[in-house]
XYZ file of C-alpha atoms in Angstrom:
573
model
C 15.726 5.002 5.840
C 15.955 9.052 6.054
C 12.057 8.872 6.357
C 12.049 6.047 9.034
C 14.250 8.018 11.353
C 12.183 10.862 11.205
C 9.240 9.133 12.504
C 11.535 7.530 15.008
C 12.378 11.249 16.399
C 9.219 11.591 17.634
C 9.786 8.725 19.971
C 13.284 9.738 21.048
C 12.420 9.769 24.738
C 11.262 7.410 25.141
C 13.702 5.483 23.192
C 16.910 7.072 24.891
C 14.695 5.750 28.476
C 14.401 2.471 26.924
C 18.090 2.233 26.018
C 19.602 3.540 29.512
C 16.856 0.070 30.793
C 18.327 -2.360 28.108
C 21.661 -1.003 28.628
C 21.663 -1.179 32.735
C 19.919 -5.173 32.170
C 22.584 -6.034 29.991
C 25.818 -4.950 31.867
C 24.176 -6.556 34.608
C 24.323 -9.821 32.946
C 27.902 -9.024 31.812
C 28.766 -8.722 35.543
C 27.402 -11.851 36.505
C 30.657 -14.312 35.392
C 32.631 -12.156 37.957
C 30.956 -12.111 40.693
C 30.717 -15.989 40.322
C 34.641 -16.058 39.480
C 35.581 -14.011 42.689
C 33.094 -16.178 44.654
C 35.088 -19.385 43.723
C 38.510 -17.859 43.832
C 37.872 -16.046 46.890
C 35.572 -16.687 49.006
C 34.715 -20.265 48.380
C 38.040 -21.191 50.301
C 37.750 -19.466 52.817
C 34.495 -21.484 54.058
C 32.904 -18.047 55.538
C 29.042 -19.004 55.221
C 28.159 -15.541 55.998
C 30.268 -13.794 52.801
C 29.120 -16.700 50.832
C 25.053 -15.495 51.603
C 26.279 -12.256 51.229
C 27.535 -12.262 47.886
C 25.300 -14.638 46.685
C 22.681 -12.522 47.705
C 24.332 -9.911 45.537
C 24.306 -12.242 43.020
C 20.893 -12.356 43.261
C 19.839 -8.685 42.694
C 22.238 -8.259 40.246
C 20.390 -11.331 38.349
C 16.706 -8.752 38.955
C 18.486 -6.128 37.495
C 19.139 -7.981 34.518
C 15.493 -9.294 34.445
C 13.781 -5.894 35.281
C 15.826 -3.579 32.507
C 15.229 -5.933 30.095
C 11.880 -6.738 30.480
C 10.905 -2.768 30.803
C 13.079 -1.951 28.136
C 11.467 -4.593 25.766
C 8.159 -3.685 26.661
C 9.013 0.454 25.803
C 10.566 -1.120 22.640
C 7.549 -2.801 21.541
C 5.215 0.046 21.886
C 7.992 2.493 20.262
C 7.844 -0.186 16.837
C 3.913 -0.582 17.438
C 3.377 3.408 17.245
C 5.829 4.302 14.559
C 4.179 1.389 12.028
C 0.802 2.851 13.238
C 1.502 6.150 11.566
C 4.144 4.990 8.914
C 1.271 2.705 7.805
C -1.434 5.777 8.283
C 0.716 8.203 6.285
C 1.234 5.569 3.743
C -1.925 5.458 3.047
C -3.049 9.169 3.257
C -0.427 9.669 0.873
C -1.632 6.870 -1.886
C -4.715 8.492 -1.797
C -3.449 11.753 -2.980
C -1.229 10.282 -5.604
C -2.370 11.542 -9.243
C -3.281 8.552 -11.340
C -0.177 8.852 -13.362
C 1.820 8.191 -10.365
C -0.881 5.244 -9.436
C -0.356 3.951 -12.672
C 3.087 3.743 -12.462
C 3.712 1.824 -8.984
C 0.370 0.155 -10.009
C -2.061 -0.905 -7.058
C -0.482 -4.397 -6.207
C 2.538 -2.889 -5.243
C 1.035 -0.175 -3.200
C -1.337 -2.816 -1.361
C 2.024 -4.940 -0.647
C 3.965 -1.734 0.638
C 0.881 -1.247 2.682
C 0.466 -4.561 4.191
C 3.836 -6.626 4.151
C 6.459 -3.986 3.919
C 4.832 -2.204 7.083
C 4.995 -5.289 8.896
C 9.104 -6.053 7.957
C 9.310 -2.281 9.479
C 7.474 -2.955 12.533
C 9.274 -6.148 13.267
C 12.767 -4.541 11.788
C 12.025 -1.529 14.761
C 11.385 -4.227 17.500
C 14.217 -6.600 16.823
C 16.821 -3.794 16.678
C 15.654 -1.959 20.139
C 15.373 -5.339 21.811
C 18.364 -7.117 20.423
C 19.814 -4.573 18.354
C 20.946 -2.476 21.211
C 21.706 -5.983 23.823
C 23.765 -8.125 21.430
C 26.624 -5.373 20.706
C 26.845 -4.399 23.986
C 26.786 -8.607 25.073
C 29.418 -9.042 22.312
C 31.983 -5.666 22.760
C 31.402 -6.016 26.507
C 32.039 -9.514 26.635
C 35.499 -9.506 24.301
C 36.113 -6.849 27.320
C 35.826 -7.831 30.241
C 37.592 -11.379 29.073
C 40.707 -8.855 29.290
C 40.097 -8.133 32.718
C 40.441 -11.914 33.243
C 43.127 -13.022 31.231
C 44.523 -10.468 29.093
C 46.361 -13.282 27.164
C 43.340 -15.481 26.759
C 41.301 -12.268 25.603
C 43.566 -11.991 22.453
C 42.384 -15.317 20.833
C 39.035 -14.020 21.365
C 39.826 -10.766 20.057
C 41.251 -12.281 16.893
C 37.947 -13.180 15.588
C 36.474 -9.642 16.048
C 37.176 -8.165 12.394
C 36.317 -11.358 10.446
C 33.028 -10.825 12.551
C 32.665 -7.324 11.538
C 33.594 -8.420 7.858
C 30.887 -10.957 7.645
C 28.165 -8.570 9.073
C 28.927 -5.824 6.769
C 28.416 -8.098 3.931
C 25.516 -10.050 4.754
C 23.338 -6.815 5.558
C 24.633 -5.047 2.004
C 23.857 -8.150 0.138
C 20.392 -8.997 2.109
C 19.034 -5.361 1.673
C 19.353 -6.262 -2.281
C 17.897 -9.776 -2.261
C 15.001 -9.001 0.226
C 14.162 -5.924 -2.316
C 13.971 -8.396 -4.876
C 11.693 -10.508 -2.732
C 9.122 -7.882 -2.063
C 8.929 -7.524 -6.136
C 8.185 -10.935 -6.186
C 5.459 -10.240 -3.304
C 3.967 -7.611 -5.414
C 3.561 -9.922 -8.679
C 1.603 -12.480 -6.483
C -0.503 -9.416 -4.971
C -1.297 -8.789 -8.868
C -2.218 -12.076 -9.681
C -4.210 -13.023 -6.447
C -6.150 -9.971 -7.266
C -6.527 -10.320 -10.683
C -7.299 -14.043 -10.014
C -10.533 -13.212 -7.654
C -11.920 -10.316 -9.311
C -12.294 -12.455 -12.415
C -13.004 -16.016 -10.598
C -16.567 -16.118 -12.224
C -15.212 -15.408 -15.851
C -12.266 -18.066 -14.802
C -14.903 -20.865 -13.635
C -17.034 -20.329 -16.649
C -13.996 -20.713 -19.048
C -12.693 -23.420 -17.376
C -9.386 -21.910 -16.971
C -8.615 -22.895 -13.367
C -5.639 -25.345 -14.047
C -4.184 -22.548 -16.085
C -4.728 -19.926 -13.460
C -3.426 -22.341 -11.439
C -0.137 -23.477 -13.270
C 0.473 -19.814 -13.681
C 0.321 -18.565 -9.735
C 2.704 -21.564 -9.333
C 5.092 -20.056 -11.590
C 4.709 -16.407 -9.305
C 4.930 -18.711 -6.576
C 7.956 -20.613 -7.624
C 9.758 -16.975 -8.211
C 9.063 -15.877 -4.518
C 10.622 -19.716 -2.676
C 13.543 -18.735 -5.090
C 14.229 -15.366 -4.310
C 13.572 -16.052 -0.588
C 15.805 -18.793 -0.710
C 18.333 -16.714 -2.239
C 17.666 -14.484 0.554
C 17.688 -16.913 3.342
C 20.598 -18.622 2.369
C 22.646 -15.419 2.249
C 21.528 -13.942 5.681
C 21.580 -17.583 7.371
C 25.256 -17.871 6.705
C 25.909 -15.387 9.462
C 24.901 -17.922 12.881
C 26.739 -21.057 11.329
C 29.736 -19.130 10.214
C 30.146 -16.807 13.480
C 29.262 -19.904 15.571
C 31.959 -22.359 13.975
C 34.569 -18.965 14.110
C 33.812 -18.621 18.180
C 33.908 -22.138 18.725
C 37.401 -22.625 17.534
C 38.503 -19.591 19.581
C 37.106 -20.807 22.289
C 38.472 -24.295 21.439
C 41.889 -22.703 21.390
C 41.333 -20.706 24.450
C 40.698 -23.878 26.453
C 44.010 -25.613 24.996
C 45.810 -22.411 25.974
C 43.842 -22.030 29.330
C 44.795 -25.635 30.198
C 49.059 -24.686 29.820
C 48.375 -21.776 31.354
C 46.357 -23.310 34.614
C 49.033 -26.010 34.563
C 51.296 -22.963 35.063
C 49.679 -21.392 38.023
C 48.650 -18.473 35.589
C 45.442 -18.483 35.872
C 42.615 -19.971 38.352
C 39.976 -21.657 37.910
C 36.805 -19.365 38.404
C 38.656 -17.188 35.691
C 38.298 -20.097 33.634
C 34.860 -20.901 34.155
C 34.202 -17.054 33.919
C 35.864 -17.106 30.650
C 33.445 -19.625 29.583
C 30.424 -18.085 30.385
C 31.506 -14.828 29.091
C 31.661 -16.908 25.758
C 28.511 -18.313 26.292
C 27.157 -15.095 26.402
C 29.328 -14.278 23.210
C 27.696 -16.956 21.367
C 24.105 -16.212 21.851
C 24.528 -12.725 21.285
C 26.599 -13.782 17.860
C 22.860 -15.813 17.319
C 20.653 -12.933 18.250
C 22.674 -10.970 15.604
C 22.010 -13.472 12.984
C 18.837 -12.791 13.175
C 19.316 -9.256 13.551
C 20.667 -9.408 10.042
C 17.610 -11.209 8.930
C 15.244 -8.529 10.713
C 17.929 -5.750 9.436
C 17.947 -6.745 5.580
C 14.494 -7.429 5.435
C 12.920 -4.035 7.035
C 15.817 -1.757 4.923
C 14.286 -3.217 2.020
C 10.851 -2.369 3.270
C 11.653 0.859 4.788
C 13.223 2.103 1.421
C 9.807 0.776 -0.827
C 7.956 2.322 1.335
C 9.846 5.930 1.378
C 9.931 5.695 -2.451
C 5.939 6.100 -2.273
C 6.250 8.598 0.494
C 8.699 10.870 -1.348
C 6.981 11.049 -4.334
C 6.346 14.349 -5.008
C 2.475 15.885 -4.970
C 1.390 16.215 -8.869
C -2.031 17.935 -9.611
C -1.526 20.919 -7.330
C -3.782 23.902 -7.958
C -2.407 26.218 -10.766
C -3.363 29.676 -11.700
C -5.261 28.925 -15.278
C -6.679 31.251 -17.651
C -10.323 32.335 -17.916
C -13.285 30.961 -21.070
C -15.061 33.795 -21.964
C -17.349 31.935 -24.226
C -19.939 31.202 -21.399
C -19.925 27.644 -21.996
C -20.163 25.723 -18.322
C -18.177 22.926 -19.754
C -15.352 23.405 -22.500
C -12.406 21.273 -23.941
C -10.207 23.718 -25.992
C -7.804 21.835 -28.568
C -7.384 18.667 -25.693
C -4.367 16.287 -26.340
C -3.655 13.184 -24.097
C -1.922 10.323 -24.267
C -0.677 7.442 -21.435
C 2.463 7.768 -22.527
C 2.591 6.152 -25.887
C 0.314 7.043 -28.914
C -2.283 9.462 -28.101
C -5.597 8.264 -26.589
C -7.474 11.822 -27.297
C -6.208 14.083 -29.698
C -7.631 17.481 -30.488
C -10.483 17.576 -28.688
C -12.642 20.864 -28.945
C -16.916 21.139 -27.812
C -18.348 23.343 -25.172
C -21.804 22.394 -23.353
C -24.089 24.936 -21.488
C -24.723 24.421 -18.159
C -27.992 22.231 -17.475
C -27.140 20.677 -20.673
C -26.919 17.291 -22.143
C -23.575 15.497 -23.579
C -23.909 12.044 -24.992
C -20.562 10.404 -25.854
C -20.317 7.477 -27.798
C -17.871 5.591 -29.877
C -16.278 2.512 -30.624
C -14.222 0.749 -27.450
C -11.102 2.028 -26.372
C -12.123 5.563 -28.725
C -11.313 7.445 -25.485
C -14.864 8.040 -23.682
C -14.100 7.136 -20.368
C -10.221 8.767 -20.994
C -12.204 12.447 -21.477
C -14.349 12.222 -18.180
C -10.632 11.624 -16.075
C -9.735 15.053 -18.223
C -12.710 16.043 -16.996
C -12.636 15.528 -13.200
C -8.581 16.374 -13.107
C -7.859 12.412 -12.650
C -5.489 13.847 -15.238
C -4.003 16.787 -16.939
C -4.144 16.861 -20.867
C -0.367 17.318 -22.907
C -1.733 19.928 -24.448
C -4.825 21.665 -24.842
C -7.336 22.778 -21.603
C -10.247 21.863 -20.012
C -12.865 24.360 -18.862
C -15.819 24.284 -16.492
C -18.132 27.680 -15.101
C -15.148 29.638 -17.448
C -12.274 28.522 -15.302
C -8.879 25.807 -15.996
C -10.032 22.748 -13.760
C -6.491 23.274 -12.893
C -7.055 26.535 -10.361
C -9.664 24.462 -8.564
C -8.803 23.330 -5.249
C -9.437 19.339 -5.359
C -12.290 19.598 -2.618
C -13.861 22.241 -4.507
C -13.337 20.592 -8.007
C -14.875 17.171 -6.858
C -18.053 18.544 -5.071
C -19.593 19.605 -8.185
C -19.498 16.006 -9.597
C -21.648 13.108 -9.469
C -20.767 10.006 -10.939
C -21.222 6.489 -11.658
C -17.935 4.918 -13.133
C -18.294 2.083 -15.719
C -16.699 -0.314 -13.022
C -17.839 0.666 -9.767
C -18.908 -0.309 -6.179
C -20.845 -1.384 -3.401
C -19.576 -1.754 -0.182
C -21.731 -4.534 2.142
C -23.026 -2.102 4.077
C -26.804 -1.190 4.599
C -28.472 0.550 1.203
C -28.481 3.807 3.254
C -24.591 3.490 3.951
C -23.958 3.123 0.370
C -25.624 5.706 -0.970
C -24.641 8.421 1.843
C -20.822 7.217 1.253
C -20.104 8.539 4.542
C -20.995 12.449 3.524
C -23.721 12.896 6.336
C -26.079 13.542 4.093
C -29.970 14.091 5.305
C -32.288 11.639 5.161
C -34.406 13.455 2.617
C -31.712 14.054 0.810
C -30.966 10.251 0.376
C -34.562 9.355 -0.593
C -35.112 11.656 -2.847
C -31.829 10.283 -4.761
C -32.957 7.072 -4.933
C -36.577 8.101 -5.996
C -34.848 10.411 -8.871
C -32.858 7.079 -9.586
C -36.156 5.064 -9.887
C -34.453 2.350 -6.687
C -37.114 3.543 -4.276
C -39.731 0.399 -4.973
C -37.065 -2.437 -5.234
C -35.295 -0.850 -1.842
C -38.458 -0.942 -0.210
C -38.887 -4.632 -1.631
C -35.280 -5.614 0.623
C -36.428 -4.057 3.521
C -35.798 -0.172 3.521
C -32.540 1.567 3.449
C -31.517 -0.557 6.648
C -31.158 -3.807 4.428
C -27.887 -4.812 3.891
C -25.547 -5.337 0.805
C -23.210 -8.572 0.529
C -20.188 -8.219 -0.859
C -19.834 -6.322 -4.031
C -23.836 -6.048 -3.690
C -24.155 -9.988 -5.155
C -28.455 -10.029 -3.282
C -28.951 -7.344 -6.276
C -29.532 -7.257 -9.525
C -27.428 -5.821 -12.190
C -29.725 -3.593 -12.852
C -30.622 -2.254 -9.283
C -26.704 -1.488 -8.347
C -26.746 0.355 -10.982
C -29.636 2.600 -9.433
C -28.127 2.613 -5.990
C -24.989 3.676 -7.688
C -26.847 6.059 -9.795
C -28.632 7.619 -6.289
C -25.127 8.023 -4.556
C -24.314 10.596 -7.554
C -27.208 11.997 -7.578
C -27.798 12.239 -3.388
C -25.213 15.463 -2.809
C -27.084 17.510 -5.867
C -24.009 17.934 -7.747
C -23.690 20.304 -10.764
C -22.579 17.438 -12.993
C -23.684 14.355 -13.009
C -21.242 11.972 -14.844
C -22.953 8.255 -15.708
C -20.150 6.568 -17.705
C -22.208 3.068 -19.236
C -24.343 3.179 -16.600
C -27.541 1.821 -18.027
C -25.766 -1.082 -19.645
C -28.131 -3.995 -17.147
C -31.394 -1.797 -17.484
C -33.818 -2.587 -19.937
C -35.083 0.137 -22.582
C -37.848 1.260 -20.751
C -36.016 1.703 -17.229
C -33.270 2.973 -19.263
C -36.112 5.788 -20.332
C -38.093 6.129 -17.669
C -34.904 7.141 -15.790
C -33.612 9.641 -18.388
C -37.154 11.492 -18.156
C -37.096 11.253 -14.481
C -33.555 13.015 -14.066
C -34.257 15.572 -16.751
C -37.439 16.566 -15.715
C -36.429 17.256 -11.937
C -32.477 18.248 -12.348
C -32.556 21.178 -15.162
C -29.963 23.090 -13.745
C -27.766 20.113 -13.532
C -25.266 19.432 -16.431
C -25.282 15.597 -17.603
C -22.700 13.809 -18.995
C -23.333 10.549 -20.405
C -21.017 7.930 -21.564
C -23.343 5.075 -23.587
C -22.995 2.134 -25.871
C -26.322 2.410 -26.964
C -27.351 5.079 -29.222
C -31.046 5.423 -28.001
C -29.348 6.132 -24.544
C -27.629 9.230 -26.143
C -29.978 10.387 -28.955
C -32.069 12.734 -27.030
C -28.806 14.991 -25.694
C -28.961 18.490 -26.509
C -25.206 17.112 -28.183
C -23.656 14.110 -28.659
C -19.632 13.879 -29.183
C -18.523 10.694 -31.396
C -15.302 9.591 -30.632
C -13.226 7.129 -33.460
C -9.688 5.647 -32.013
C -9.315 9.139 -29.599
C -10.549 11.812 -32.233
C -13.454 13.455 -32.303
C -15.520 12.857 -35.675
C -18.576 13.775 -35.070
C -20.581 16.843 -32.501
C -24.018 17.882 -33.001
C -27.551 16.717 -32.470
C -29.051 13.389 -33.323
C -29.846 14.549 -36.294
C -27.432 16.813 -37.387
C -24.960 13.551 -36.826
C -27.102 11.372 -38.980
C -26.757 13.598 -41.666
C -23.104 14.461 -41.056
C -21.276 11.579 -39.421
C -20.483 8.692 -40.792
C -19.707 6.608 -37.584
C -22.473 7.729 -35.760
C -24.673 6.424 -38.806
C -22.298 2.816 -38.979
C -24.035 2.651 -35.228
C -27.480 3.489 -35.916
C -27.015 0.644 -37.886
C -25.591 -1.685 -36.495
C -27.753 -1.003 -33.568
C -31.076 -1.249 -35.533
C -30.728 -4.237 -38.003
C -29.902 -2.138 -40.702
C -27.283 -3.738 -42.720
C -25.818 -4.390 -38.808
C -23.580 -7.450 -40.004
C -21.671 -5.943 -42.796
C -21.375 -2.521 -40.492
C -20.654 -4.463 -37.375
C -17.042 -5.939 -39.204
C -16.376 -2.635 -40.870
């Protein structure tokens, strides 16, 4: 909540202007019952028309000064919770974009999509409810219990009575909601997961026929939410039916005592009827904070998810690193890395020139795609370091560090956007630039074929093929002429001789750019001036293609398997 009221300093003008409105509107309401109890008592019987205009008239702007403060000071309140959420929710998401992917990892993207979406809204509506009712009901219900006093000081007791069983009851409900609507947005952020997991595999679901399973197994996540927002509901809604029933036997007794005590001559009549609609006011301020509790419980749980992604603290800052003397343009030195349980590299040690060639290849989940995050600083290794022009990636500034890469990730994306959009990615890049990527990436024929770099991309690029996303993607690495191009299984939907055509293509007019390819195929590495086998994260095998056929046992098991020779018997060993 630390963070929330920081963000809510920069509206504290406005605020403390909204307050002195709501405050104004609701004594004005408060002084209402009197003026109606001194018009019945007083001037009533004494049948003067003109007082009774008068003071009705009174009445009457007393009634717009109720109306106008708290309309005003509602609106101020709205746009105070409407620009706070605007850059809670901005900030939010600056900041899980600059989260290393350890940190990702660990609140995993569900969670930080629900903090994003729902938790932002529980603050916004938390921030409204509070400056609109927050700030009224207290001053309807503390104002109320006293002014009663000025009425009947005797009558005011039984009302007073009921004030720290009130304060009891508050206390717990908003301790005991924060917890339960914490353990609500958890439940939120397990049906995030499975929604998303759901719909990024829906074709592999359909094709399995797995869809009552799928479904059977969202109604379980579903189930869990009802029953922790029951649990919830139930615990905060206890506060209007309990409050209500306590006020309505005060006031129950206050009417038997009012009754002696009119009986008595003690007490007149408009201080009755005052004394009842000071409890009417009582009691809908008693419902407003009911649901204050609600609003309360639920953003405090938000607000403190939210500031537990905010104060996370900034990982992968630039560090002063040691030099490479060796003049190798990319070097791993001794590299050990693991996701926190048994290593997924371990000992990793090449060095490439620059406007080289490095295949990697290996078995799946050997570690390929683990070294390029070493590579690009997704990560830092547990031991060992990671080189590129002679310098620790980790004294690169991240700007710096990522504009010498190009890549194509083994899972990537198109946005539906026009083919021009997609490849530019929003760099301003010129338009020669841009073709001239996507004629290196051999896409320039079938773009032309879908109507020029103006055509348009559905969603995740579904009107291509396979194999053209992967050229577009391949021409949006290639478009800023980085000095590495990454292509992690890149080639996987192109046939042999696009796979070829493309490899000459990039060679022959990129020399001075270093290439690092990540391939299940071994034709797709064979050519690279080295290739790096990688066996369950260790490196067993660096050389040429033929240095590794005569040295490498793995690398052989996957000529083999790859080219008929004995591939059954290799394929199972």
């Amino acid at each position: 909540m630390k963070l929330l009221i920081s963000y809510l300093s920069r509206c504290k003008g406005r605020m403390a202007v909204g307050f002195l409105f709501k405050f104004a509107g609701t004594v004005a309401e408060l002084v209402l019952p009197l003026i109606l109890a001194h018009m019945i008592d007083n001037v009533v019987p004494t049948k003067d028309v003109l007082a009774l205009a008068l003071w009705s008239a009174g009445m009457l702007a007393v009634a717009l000064v109720a109306w106008a403060g708290n309309v005003i000071a509602n609106r101020m309140a709205s746009k105070v919770a409407r620009d706070t959420t605007e850059r809670v929710r901005a900030d939010l998401f600056a900041k899980t974009l600059s989260l290393s992917a350890r940190q990702t990892d660990a609140a995993t993207l569900p969670t930080l999509v629900s903090r994003l979406s729902s938790d932002t809204y529980n603050v916004h509506n938390m921030l409204g409810v509070m400056q609109r009712i927050g700030v009224r009901a207290p001053i309807l219900l503390v104002g109320g219990v006293a002014l009663t006093f000025t009425v009947d000081p005797v009558l005011a007791l039984v009302m007073l009575v009921t004030v720290p069983f009130l304060a009891f009851l508050s206390a717990f409900v908003a301790k005991r909601g924060t917890v339960l609507y914490t353990r609500l947005q958890e439940s939120m952020d397990a049906m995030v997961r499975k929604v998303r997991d759901d719909h990024t595999g829906i074709r592999v679901i359909k094709a399995l026929s797995r869809t009552e399973y799928e479904s059977r197994s969202f109604r379980a996540v579903n189930a869990a939410i009802v029953r922790d927002e029951t649990k919830a509901a139930v615990t905060t809604g206890i506060t209007n039916p309990v409050m209500t029933a306590v006020l309505n036997l005060a006031m129950t007794a206050v009417i038997f005592l009012g009754a002696y005590r009119f009986a008595a001559d003690k007490v007149k009549i408009g201080e009755l009827l005052a004394f009842t609609s000071f409890f009417t006011v009582m009691l809908n301020a008693v419902i407003a904070v009911g649901r204050i509790f609600v609003e309360l419980s639920r953003g405090a749980a938000s607000a403190r998810r939210i500031e537990a992604v905010m104060c996370l603290p900034q990982e992968m800052g630039t560090e002063p690193g040691e030099r490479d003397d060796s003049g190798a343009f990319i070097r791993f030195r001794g590299v050990t890395f693991s996701y926190g349980g048994a290593p997924a590299l371990e000992n990793i040690d090449f060095s490439v020139k620059k406007g080289g060639t490095l295949g990697i290849i290996g078995g799946t989940g050997s570690g390929k795609s683990t070294l390029i995050s070493l590579l690009m600083r997704f990560y830092d290794p547990d031991r060992g370091t990671v080189f590129i022009g002679g310098r620790d990636v980790k004294s690169y500034p991240k700007e710096e560090l990522s504009r010498k890469f190009g890549v194509v990730f083994q899972n990537d994306f198109l946005m539906a956007a026009s083919v021009r959009e997609n490849i530019d990615f929003e760099r301003g890049l010129r338009e020669d630039a841009l073709s001239r990527a996507a004629e290196y990436a051999r896409a320039s024929a079938f773009i032309e074929e879908h109507g020029g770099g103006d055509a348009v991309l559905t969603a995740r690029g579904s009107n291509f093929s396979g194999g053209q996303k992967q050229r577009l993607l391949i021409a949006r690495a290639l478009a800023a002429a980085p000095e590495i191009l990454v292509l992690d299984d890149s080639s996987s939907a192109l046939d042999y001789k696009t796979d070829a055509q493309l490899r000459h293509t990039l060679f022959d007019n990129l020399p001075d750019t270093t290439v690092v390819l990540i391939a299940q195929r071994i034709s797709s590495v064979r050519f690279a001036d080295h290739i790096l086998v990688l066996d369950k994260g260790g490196m067993v095998g660096f050389g040429t293609d033929e240095e590794l056929m005569k040295s490498c046992d793995e690398y052989r098991r996957i000529y083999r398997s790859q080219h008929g020779e004995g591939g059954d018997e290799d394929a199972e060993n």
